[in-house]
Structure formats: C-alpha cells, structure tokens
Amino acid sequence: VNSLSLGEYPLLLEVLKSLFVGLSTSNIENISVTSANLSFSNISEDIFGPLCNKSLASLNLSGNTLVLYPSVFTSLAMLSSLTLSNCKIRNIEPEYFDGMTRLEYLFLDNNKIRRINSRGNSWRIHLYPISFNLLKDLFILSFFKPPLRFGEA
C-alpha cells in the first residue's frame, strides 16, 4: 500500500492512531483523511509517532477541526506536502512544523487564519493557496528562501 484515502465517515482519534501503527510497516507515501469528523484540539504529539521517519510524503487532513500547537507534526520529518484546508485553523506559526525539514508545500485555504508567522521568523515554505481566510498579520518576506551565497550548497 502506498496510498490511503479515507473520508466522509466519522473516525475516532484512537482508530486513526491504530491505523497509523498498522501503516508503519508499509511504504505508505500518501495519506488522506478528509471530512472524517475528527477534532484535533487535544491530540498528543505521538499520534503521528508510528509514521516517524517513514516514506510518507503527503498528508491531507482537510475538513477536520484542528487546533495547532508547536511540534504537533514533529514525527513527520519526511513529509513534503501537508494539506490543512477547511480545518478552522486560526493561526499558523513556523514552530508548529518544527522538525519537518522536508516540508515544502502547505495548503491552508478555507480556514479562519488571522495570523501567519506573526513574528517574521525565517521559514522555507510555499503556501498554496491561502485564500478564504481572515488574514490580519502576514509577514510575507519570511516565506522567501534566503539568497544562496557563494560556496553554500
């Protein structure tokens, strides 16, 4: 199994974590759990633990209620694309994605986001798209990669 798509059916967080444990023995690359009536307001950091250092490249949690906090996705270091559209998210800060060294694409459309990177920290990420939010504070320069200097790779 390299791809799994679940959605439009209510799931409990315990079931999802058990599913992740089962998938940890596979070479899963894409997981989509959309509109599953999940509320991630009190999830522990270890829910994604079974997927730590696995081949998972893309995760879609759209249509679920998410309250993000620092390092919630730390276990997903190999992830390059994360879709959190329509999740009622209010704020986005770089520390929510600490340890995700390969994350390049973050999809955040249709949320309630008021602030993105409010402290202007350096952050190497592409946001596609961020439409249909309630943006008040956005330090746009923090999303650009710094120029490559001579001698650096």
Short mmCIF file of N, CA and C in Angstrom, two decimals:
data_model
loop_
_atom_site.label_atom_id
_atom_site.label_comp_id
_atom_site.label_asym_id
_atom_site.label_seq_id
_atom_site.Cartn_x
_atom_site.Cartn_y
_atom_site.Cartn_z
N VAL A 1 0.85 -1.18 0.00
CA VAL A 1 0.00 0.00 0.00
C VAL A 1 0.90 1.24 0.00
N ASN A 2 0.73 2.10 -1.00
CA ASN A 2 1.50 3.34 -0.99
C ASN A 2 0.60 4.57 -0.86
N SER A 3 -0.71 4.36 -0.89
CA SER A 3 -1.64 5.47 -0.79
C SER A 3 -2.92 5.01 -0.10
N LEU A 4 -3.43 5.84 0.80
CA LEU A 4 -4.67 5.52 1.52
C LEU A 4 -5.52 6.77 1.59
N SER A 5 -6.79 6.64 1.25
CA SER A 5 -7.71 7.76 1.29
C SER A 5 -8.95 7.36 2.08
N LEU A 6 -9.23 8.10 3.15
CA LEU A 6 -10.41 7.90 3.97
C LEU A 6 -11.15 9.22 4.05
N GLY A 7 -12.45 9.16 4.12
CA GLY A 7 -13.18 10.40 4.26
C GLY A 7 -14.67 10.23 4.24
N GLU A 8 -15.30 11.30 4.66
CA GLU A 8 -16.76 11.35 4.69
C GLU A 8 -17.36 10.29 5.61
N TYR A 9 -16.55 9.80 6.55
CA TYR A 9 -17.04 8.82 7.51
C TYR A 9 -16.38 9.14 8.84
N PRO A 10 -17.16 9.26 9.91
CA PRO A 10 -16.59 9.63 11.21
C PRO A 10 -15.55 8.61 11.70
N LEU A 11 -14.43 9.12 12.19
CA LEU A 11 -13.37 8.30 12.76
C LEU A 11 -13.02 8.81 14.15
N LEU A 12 -12.67 7.92 15.04
CA LEU A 12 -12.17 8.31 16.35
C LEU A 12 -10.65 8.45 16.27
N LEU A 13 -10.07 9.34 17.08
CA LEU A 13 -8.62 9.51 17.07
C LEU A 13 -7.89 8.21 17.40
N GLU A 14 -8.47 7.41 18.29
CA GLU A 14 -7.86 6.13 18.66
C GLU A 14 -7.79 5.19 17.45
N VAL A 15 -8.83 5.20 16.64
CA VAL A 15 -8.85 4.37 15.43
C VAL A 15 -7.79 4.86 14.45
N LEU A 16 -7.68 6.18 14.32
CA LEU A 16 -6.69 6.75 13.41
C LEU A 16 -5.28 6.39 13.86
N LYS A 17 -5.01 6.48 15.15
CA LYS A 17 -3.68 6.13 15.65
C LYS A 17 -3.39 4.65 15.41
N SER A 18 -4.35 3.79 15.61
CA SER A 18 -4.17 2.36 15.33
C SER A 18 -3.90 2.14 13.85
N LEU A 19 -4.57 2.89 13.01
CA LEU A 19 -4.35 2.81 11.58
C LEU A 19 -2.91 3.20 11.24
N PHE A 20 -2.42 4.27 11.87
CA PHE A 20 -1.05 4.71 11.64
C PHE A 20 -0.05 3.64 12.08
N VAL A 21 -0.34 2.96 13.19
CA VAL A 21 0.52 1.88 13.66
C VAL A 21 0.59 0.78 12.60
N GLY A 22 -0.57 0.41 12.05
CA GLY A 22 -0.60 -0.61 11.01
C GLY A 22 0.12 -0.19 9.76
N LEU A 23 0.01 1.06 9.39
CA LEU A 23 0.65 1.56 8.18
C LEU A 23 2.16 1.74 8.34
N SER A 24 2.62 1.74 9.57
CA SER A 24 4.05 1.97 9.82
C SER A 24 4.93 0.86 9.26
N THR A 25 4.34 -0.29 8.98
CA THR A 25 5.12 -1.40 8.41
C THR A 25 5.10 -1.38 6.88
N SER A 26 4.40 -0.43 6.29
CA SER A 26 4.30 -0.36 4.83
C SER A 26 5.19 0.77 4.31
N ASN A 27 5.21 0.92 3.01
CA ASN A 27 5.92 2.03 2.38
C ASN A 27 4.93 3.10 1.96
N ILE A 28 4.05 3.46 2.86
CA ILE A 28 3.00 4.43 2.58
C ILE A 28 3.62 5.78 2.19
N GLU A 29 3.10 6.38 1.13
CA GLU A 29 3.59 7.67 0.66
C GLU A 29 2.56 8.77 0.79
N ASN A 30 1.27 8.42 0.70
CA ASN A 30 0.21 9.42 0.74
C ASN A 30 -0.92 8.94 1.63
N ILE A 31 -1.32 9.81 2.56
CA ILE A 31 -2.48 9.52 3.41
C ILE A 31 -3.43 10.71 3.33
N SER A 32 -4.69 10.41 3.11
CA SER A 32 -5.72 11.43 3.07
C SER A 32 -6.85 11.01 4.01
N VAL A 33 -7.08 11.82 5.04
CA VAL A 33 -8.18 11.59 5.98
C VAL A 33 -8.99 12.87 6.00
N THR A 34 -9.98 12.94 5.11
CA THR A 34 -10.72 14.19 4.92
C THR A 34 -12.15 14.07 5.43
N SER A 35 -12.62 15.16 6.00
CA SER A 35 -14.00 15.26 6.48
C SER A 35 -14.43 14.02 7.25
N ALA A 36 -13.57 13.61 8.18
CA ALA A 36 -13.83 12.41 8.97
C ALA A 36 -14.38 12.76 10.35
N ASN A 37 -14.84 14.00 10.51
CA ASN A 37 -15.41 14.45 11.77
C ASN A 37 -14.41 14.32 12.92
N LEU A 38 -13.12 14.48 12.61
CA LEU A 38 -12.08 14.43 13.64
C LEU A 38 -11.90 15.81 14.24
N SER A 39 -11.64 15.85 15.52
CA SER A 39 -11.32 17.09 16.21
C SER A 39 -9.95 16.93 16.82
N PHE A 40 -8.99 17.63 16.26
CA PHE A 40 -7.61 17.54 16.72
C PHE A 40 -7.29 18.64 17.71
N SER A 41 -8.21 18.96 18.58
CA SER A 41 -7.96 20.06 19.52
C SER A 41 -7.14 19.61 20.71
N ASN A 42 -7.09 18.33 20.95
CA ASN A 42 -6.32 17.85 22.10
C ASN A 42 -5.49 16.63 21.75
N ILE A 43 -5.01 16.58 20.51
CA ILE A 43 -4.22 15.42 20.12
C ILE A 43 -2.85 15.47 20.77
N SER A 44 -2.31 14.33 21.04
CA SER A 44 -0.95 14.28 21.58
C SER A 44 0.03 14.21 20.41
N GLU A 45 1.26 14.61 20.69
CA GLU A 45 2.27 14.62 19.64
C GLU A 45 2.55 13.23 19.10
N ASP A 46 2.24 12.21 19.88
CA ASP A 46 2.59 10.86 19.46
C ASP A 46 1.58 10.23 18.51
N ILE A 47 0.51 10.93 18.15
CA ILE A 47 -0.46 10.33 17.22
C ILE A 47 0.22 10.01 15.88
N PHE A 48 1.17 10.83 15.47
CA PHE A 48 1.87 10.60 14.23
C PHE A 48 3.16 9.81 14.44
N GLY A 49 3.48 9.49 15.68
CA GLY A 49 4.70 8.78 16.03
C GLY A 49 4.98 7.52 15.23
N PRO A 50 3.97 6.67 15.00
CA PRO A 50 4.23 5.45 14.22
C PRO A 50 4.72 5.73 12.80
N LEU A 51 4.50 6.93 12.30
CA LEU A 51 4.91 7.27 10.93
C LEU A 51 6.27 7.97 10.89
N CYS A 52 6.92 8.06 12.05
CA CYS A 52 8.21 8.74 12.16
C CYS A 52 9.24 8.10 11.23
N ASN A 53 9.90 8.94 10.47
CA ASN A 53 10.96 8.52 9.54
C ASN A 53 10.50 7.48 8.51
N LYS A 54 9.24 7.50 8.18
CA LYS A 54 8.71 6.62 7.13
C LYS A 54 8.71 7.36 5.80
N SER A 55 8.29 6.71 4.76
CA SER A 55 8.33 7.27 3.42
C SER A 55 7.16 8.21 3.12
N LEU A 56 6.35 8.53 4.12
CA LEU A 56 5.17 9.38 3.92
C LEU A 56 5.60 10.75 3.39
N ALA A 57 5.11 11.09 2.21
CA ALA A 57 5.46 12.36 1.57
C ALA A 57 4.32 13.37 1.61
N SER A 58 3.07 12.88 1.68
CA SER A 58 1.92 13.77 1.59
C SER A 58 0.85 13.36 2.60
N LEU A 59 0.34 14.34 3.33
CA LEU A 59 -0.73 14.12 4.31
C LEU A 59 -1.81 15.16 4.09
N ASN A 60 -3.05 14.70 3.95
CA ASN A 60 -4.19 15.60 3.77
C ASN A 60 -5.17 15.36 4.92
N LEU A 61 -5.37 16.39 5.75
CA LEU A 61 -6.30 16.32 6.87
C LEU A 61 -7.46 17.31 6.69
N SER A 62 -7.74 17.69 5.48
CA SER A 62 -8.77 18.69 5.18
C SER A 62 -10.13 18.31 5.72
N GLY A 63 -10.87 19.34 6.14
CA GLY A 63 -12.24 19.14 6.57
C GLY A 63 -12.39 18.62 7.99
N ASN A 64 -11.30 18.60 8.75
CA ASN A 64 -11.35 18.21 10.16
C ASN A 64 -11.04 19.45 10.99
N THR A 65 -11.42 19.48 12.24
CA THR A 65 -11.17 20.63 13.10
C THR A 65 -9.81 20.48 13.76
N LEU A 66 -8.92 21.46 13.52
CA LEU A 66 -7.56 21.39 14.04
C LEU A 66 -7.22 22.61 14.87
N VAL A 67 -6.64 22.37 16.03
CA VAL A 67 -6.03 23.42 16.83
C VAL A 67 -4.55 23.06 16.89
N LEU A 68 -3.72 23.85 16.23
CA LEU A 68 -2.31 23.52 16.14
C LEU A 68 -1.53 24.10 17.31
N TYR A 69 -0.43 23.44 17.64
CA TYR A 69 0.47 23.89 18.69
C TYR A 69 1.88 23.47 18.27
N PRO A 70 2.91 24.04 18.90
CA PRO A 70 4.28 23.74 18.49
C PRO A 70 4.57 22.24 18.48
N SER A 71 5.24 21.83 17.42
CA SER A 71 5.76 20.48 17.25
C SER A 71 4.72 19.38 17.09
N VAL A 72 3.48 19.70 16.80
CA VAL A 72 2.45 18.67 16.67
C VAL A 72 2.77 17.69 15.54
N PHE A 73 3.48 18.15 14.51
CA PHE A 73 3.79 17.30 13.38
C PHE A 73 5.26 16.84 13.36
N THR A 74 5.97 16.98 14.47
CA THR A 74 7.40 16.68 14.54
C THR A 74 7.76 15.30 14.00
N SER A 75 6.94 14.32 14.24
CA SER A 75 7.24 12.95 13.80
C SER A 75 7.25 12.79 12.29
N LEU A 76 6.71 13.75 11.58
CA LEU A 76 6.56 13.63 10.13
C LEU A 76 7.69 14.34 9.38
N ALA A 77 8.91 14.00 9.74
CA ALA A 77 10.09 14.68 9.19
C ALA A 77 10.24 14.50 7.69
N MET A 78 9.73 13.42 7.12
CA MET A 78 9.89 13.15 5.70
C MET A 78 8.80 13.79 4.83
N LEU A 79 7.79 14.36 5.45
CA LEU A 79 6.65 14.92 4.73
C LEU A 79 7.07 16.13 3.90
N SER A 80 6.65 16.17 2.64
CA SER A 80 6.95 17.33 1.80
C SER A 80 5.70 18.17 1.52
N SER A 81 4.51 17.58 1.67
CA SER A 81 3.27 18.29 1.40
C SER A 81 2.25 18.00 2.50
N LEU A 82 1.68 19.08 3.04
CA LEU A 82 0.68 18.97 4.10
C LEU A 82 -0.52 19.83 3.72
N THR A 83 -1.70 19.20 3.67
CA THR A 83 -2.92 19.92 3.31
C THR A 83 -3.80 20.02 4.55
N LEU A 84 -4.05 21.25 4.97
CA LEU A 84 -4.88 21.54 6.14
C LEU A 84 -5.99 22.52 5.75
N SER A 85 -6.59 22.30 4.62
CA SER A 85 -7.66 23.17 4.13
C SER A 85 -8.96 22.89 4.87
N ASN A 86 -9.73 23.95 5.10
CA ASN A 86 -11.05 23.83 5.72
C ASN A 86 -10.99 23.11 7.07
N CYS A 87 -10.04 23.54 7.92
CA CYS A 87 -9.84 22.90 9.23
C CYS A 87 -10.11 23.85 10.41
N LYS A 88 -10.64 25.02 10.13
CA LYS A 88 -10.96 26.01 11.16
C LYS A 88 -9.73 26.47 11.95
N ILE A 89 -8.58 26.46 11.30
CA ILE A 89 -7.33 26.90 11.92
C ILE A 89 -7.34 28.42 12.04
N ARG A 90 -6.84 28.93 13.16
CA ARG A 90 -6.84 30.38 13.40
C ARG A 90 -5.47 31.04 13.21
N ASN A 91 -4.39 30.35 13.56
CA ASN A 91 -3.05 30.91 13.47
C ASN A 91 -2.09 29.87 12.92
N ILE A 92 -1.08 30.33 12.22
CA ILE A 92 -0.03 29.46 11.69
C ILE A 92 1.31 30.07 12.07
N GLU A 93 2.14 29.29 12.75
CA GLU A 93 3.48 29.73 13.13
C GLU A 93 4.48 28.65 12.72
N PRO A 94 5.71 29.04 12.37
CA PRO A 94 6.72 28.07 11.94
C PRO A 94 6.97 26.96 12.96
N GLU A 95 6.90 27.27 14.25
CA GLU A 95 7.20 26.24 15.26
C GLU A 95 6.17 25.10 15.30
N TYR A 96 5.04 25.29 14.66
CA TYR A 96 4.06 24.19 14.57
C TYR A 96 4.63 23.05 13.74
N PHE A 97 5.62 23.36 12.92
CA PHE A 97 6.17 22.40 11.97
C PHE A 97 7.65 22.11 12.24
N ASP A 98 8.09 22.32 13.48
CA ASP A 98 9.47 22.02 13.86
C ASP A 98 9.82 20.58 13.53
N GLY A 99 11.00 20.37 13.02
CA GLY A 99 11.47 19.03 12.70
C GLY A 99 11.06 18.54 11.33
N MET A 100 10.19 19.28 10.67
CA MET A 100 9.72 18.88 9.33
C MET A 100 10.64 19.51 8.29
N THR A 101 11.84 18.99 8.19
CA THR A 101 12.88 19.59 7.36
C THR A 101 12.59 19.51 5.86
N ARG A 102 11.73 18.59 5.45
CA ARG A 102 11.42 18.43 4.02
C ARG A 102 10.10 19.08 3.61
N LEU A 103 9.39 19.67 4.56
CA LEU A 103 8.10 20.29 4.23
C LEU A 103 8.31 21.47 3.29
N GLU A 104 7.69 21.41 2.13
CA GLU A 104 7.79 22.48 1.14
C GLU A 104 6.44 23.12 0.86
N TYR A 105 5.38 22.33 0.85
CA TYR A 105 4.07 22.83 0.45
C TYR A 105 3.07 22.68 1.58
N LEU A 106 2.46 23.79 1.91
CA LEU A 106 1.45 23.82 2.97
C LEU A 106 0.19 24.47 2.40
N PHE A 107 -0.88 23.70 2.34
CA PHE A 107 -2.15 24.17 1.79
C PHE A 107 -3.07 24.55 2.94
N LEU A 108 -3.49 25.82 2.97
CA LEU A 108 -4.24 26.35 4.11
C LEU A 108 -5.52 27.09 3.72
N ASP A 109 -6.06 26.88 2.56
CA ASP A 109 -7.23 27.63 2.12
C ASP A 109 -8.47 27.26 2.94
N ASN A 110 -9.42 28.16 2.97
CA ASN A 110 -10.71 27.96 3.64
C ASN A 110 -10.59 27.64 5.13
N ASN A 111 -9.81 28.43 5.84
CA ASN A 111 -9.71 28.31 7.29
C ASN A 111 -10.17 29.62 7.91
N LYS A 112 -9.82 29.85 9.15
CA LYS A 112 -10.14 31.10 9.83
C LYS A 112 -8.85 31.78 10.28
N ILE A 113 -7.82 31.64 9.47
CA ILE A 113 -6.49 32.12 9.83
C ILE A 113 -6.45 33.64 9.85
N ARG A 114 -6.00 34.17 10.97
CA ARG A 114 -5.84 35.61 11.14
C ARG A 114 -4.37 36.01 11.03
N ARG A 115 -3.48 35.12 11.50
CA ARG A 115 -2.05 35.43 11.53
C ARG A 115 -1.24 34.27 10.97
N ILE A 116 -0.25 34.61 10.15
CA ILE A 116 0.71 33.64 9.66
C ILE A 116 2.10 34.19 9.95
N ASN A 117 2.87 33.41 10.70
CA ASN A 117 4.25 33.79 11.02
C ASN A 117 4.31 35.21 11.57
N SER A 118 3.57 35.45 12.62
CA SER A 118 3.40 36.80 13.16
C SER A 118 4.70 37.43 13.66
N ARG A 119 5.71 36.62 13.97
CA ARG A 119 6.98 37.17 14.45
C ARG A 119 8.00 37.34 13.32
N GLY A 120 7.63 36.95 12.10
CA GLY A 120 8.52 37.14 10.95
C GLY A 120 9.75 36.26 10.96
N ASN A 121 9.67 35.08 11.55
CA ASN A 121 10.80 34.14 11.57
C ASN A 121 11.11 33.65 10.16
N SER A 122 12.36 33.31 9.94
CA SER A 122 12.75 32.74 8.65
C SER A 122 12.08 31.38 8.49
N TRP A 123 11.51 31.15 7.32
CA TRP A 123 10.71 29.95 7.12
C TRP A 123 10.75 29.57 5.66
N ARG A 124 11.23 28.40 5.35
CA ARG A 124 11.34 27.94 3.96
C ARG A 124 10.12 27.10 3.61
N ILE A 125 9.12 27.76 3.10
CA ILE A 125 7.88 27.04 2.79
C ILE A 125 7.10 27.76 1.70
N HIS A 126 6.32 27.01 0.96
CA HIS A 126 5.44 27.58 -0.06
C HIS A 126 4.01 27.39 0.42
N LEU A 127 3.25 28.45 0.41
CA LEU A 127 1.84 28.36 0.79
C LEU A 127 0.99 28.39 -0.46
N TYR A 128 0.25 27.31 -0.70
CA TYR A 128 -0.62 27.20 -1.87
C TYR A 128 -1.94 26.62 -1.46
N PRO A 129 -2.99 27.19 -1.58
CA PRO A 129 -3.26 28.63 -1.52
C PRO A 129 -3.56 29.02 -0.07
N ILE A 130 -3.74 30.29 0.16
CA ILE A 130 -4.16 30.76 1.49
C ILE A 130 -5.45 31.59 1.37
N SER A 131 -6.17 31.40 0.31
CA SER A 131 -7.40 32.16 0.08
C SER A 131 -8.51 31.74 1.04
N PHE A 132 -9.48 32.60 1.17
CA PHE A 132 -10.64 32.39 2.01
C PHE A 132 -10.26 32.18 3.47
N ASN A 133 -9.46 33.13 3.98
CA ASN A 133 -9.09 33.19 5.38
C ASN A 133 -9.38 34.59 5.89
N LEU A 134 -9.08 34.87 7.12
CA LEU A 134 -9.37 36.16 7.73
C LEU A 134 -8.07 36.89 8.08
N LEU A 135 -7.12 36.88 7.18
CA LEU A 135 -5.77 37.38 7.46
C LEU A 135 -5.74 38.82 7.93
N LYS A 136 -5.00 39.03 9.03
CA LYS A 136 -4.74 40.35 9.56
C LYS A 136 -3.24 40.63 9.55
N ASP A 137 -2.43 39.65 9.95
CA ASP A 137 -0.99 39.81 10.04
C ASP A 137 -0.29 38.77 9.19
N LEU A 138 0.49 39.24 8.24
CA LEU A 138 1.24 38.34 7.38
C LEU A 138 2.57 39.00 7.04
N PHE A 139 3.64 38.44 7.53
CA PHE A 139 4.97 38.95 7.23
C PHE A 139 5.47 38.17 6.02
N ILE A 140 5.15 38.62 4.85
CA ILE A 140 5.35 37.88 3.61
C ILE A 140 6.82 37.58 3.32
N LEU A 141 7.75 38.45 3.67
CA LEU A 141 9.15 38.21 3.37
C LEU A 141 9.71 36.99 4.08
N SER A 142 9.08 36.56 5.14
CA SER A 142 9.58 35.41 5.88
C SER A 142 9.37 34.10 5.13
N PHE A 143 8.64 34.10 4.05
CA PHE A 143 8.40 32.87 3.30
C PHE A 143 9.38 32.68 2.15
N PHE A 144 10.17 33.68 1.88
CA PHE A 144 11.14 33.56 0.79
C PHE A 144 12.42 32.94 1.30
N LYS A 145 12.98 32.04 0.51
CA LYS A 145 14.25 31.43 0.88
C LYS A 145 15.34 32.48 0.76
N PRO A 146 16.29 32.48 1.69
CA PRO A 146 17.37 33.45 1.59
C PRO A 146 18.22 33.19 0.35
N PRO A 147 18.83 34.22 -0.19
CA PRO A 147 19.64 34.02 -1.39
C PRO A 147 20.80 33.07 -1.11
N LEU A 148 21.13 32.28 -2.11
CA LEU A 148 22.25 31.34 -1.98
C LEU A 148 23.54 32.12 -2.07
N ARG A 149 24.43 31.93 -1.10
CA ARG A 149 25.71 32.62 -1.11
C ARG A 149 26.77 31.73 -1.75
N PHE A 150 27.77 32.36 -2.29
CA PHE A 150 28.85 31.62 -2.94
C PHE A 150 29.48 30.65 -1.94
N GLY A 151 29.65 29.40 -2.36
CA GLY A 151 30.28 28.39 -1.51
C GLY A 151 29.29 27.58 -0.71
N GLU A 152 27.99 27.96 -0.69
CA GLU A 152 26.98 27.21 0.04
C GLU A 152 26.23 26.30 -0.91
N ALA A 153 25.83 25.18 -0.39
CA ALA A 153 25.04 24.25 -1.23
C ALA A 153 23.60 24.32 -0.88
#
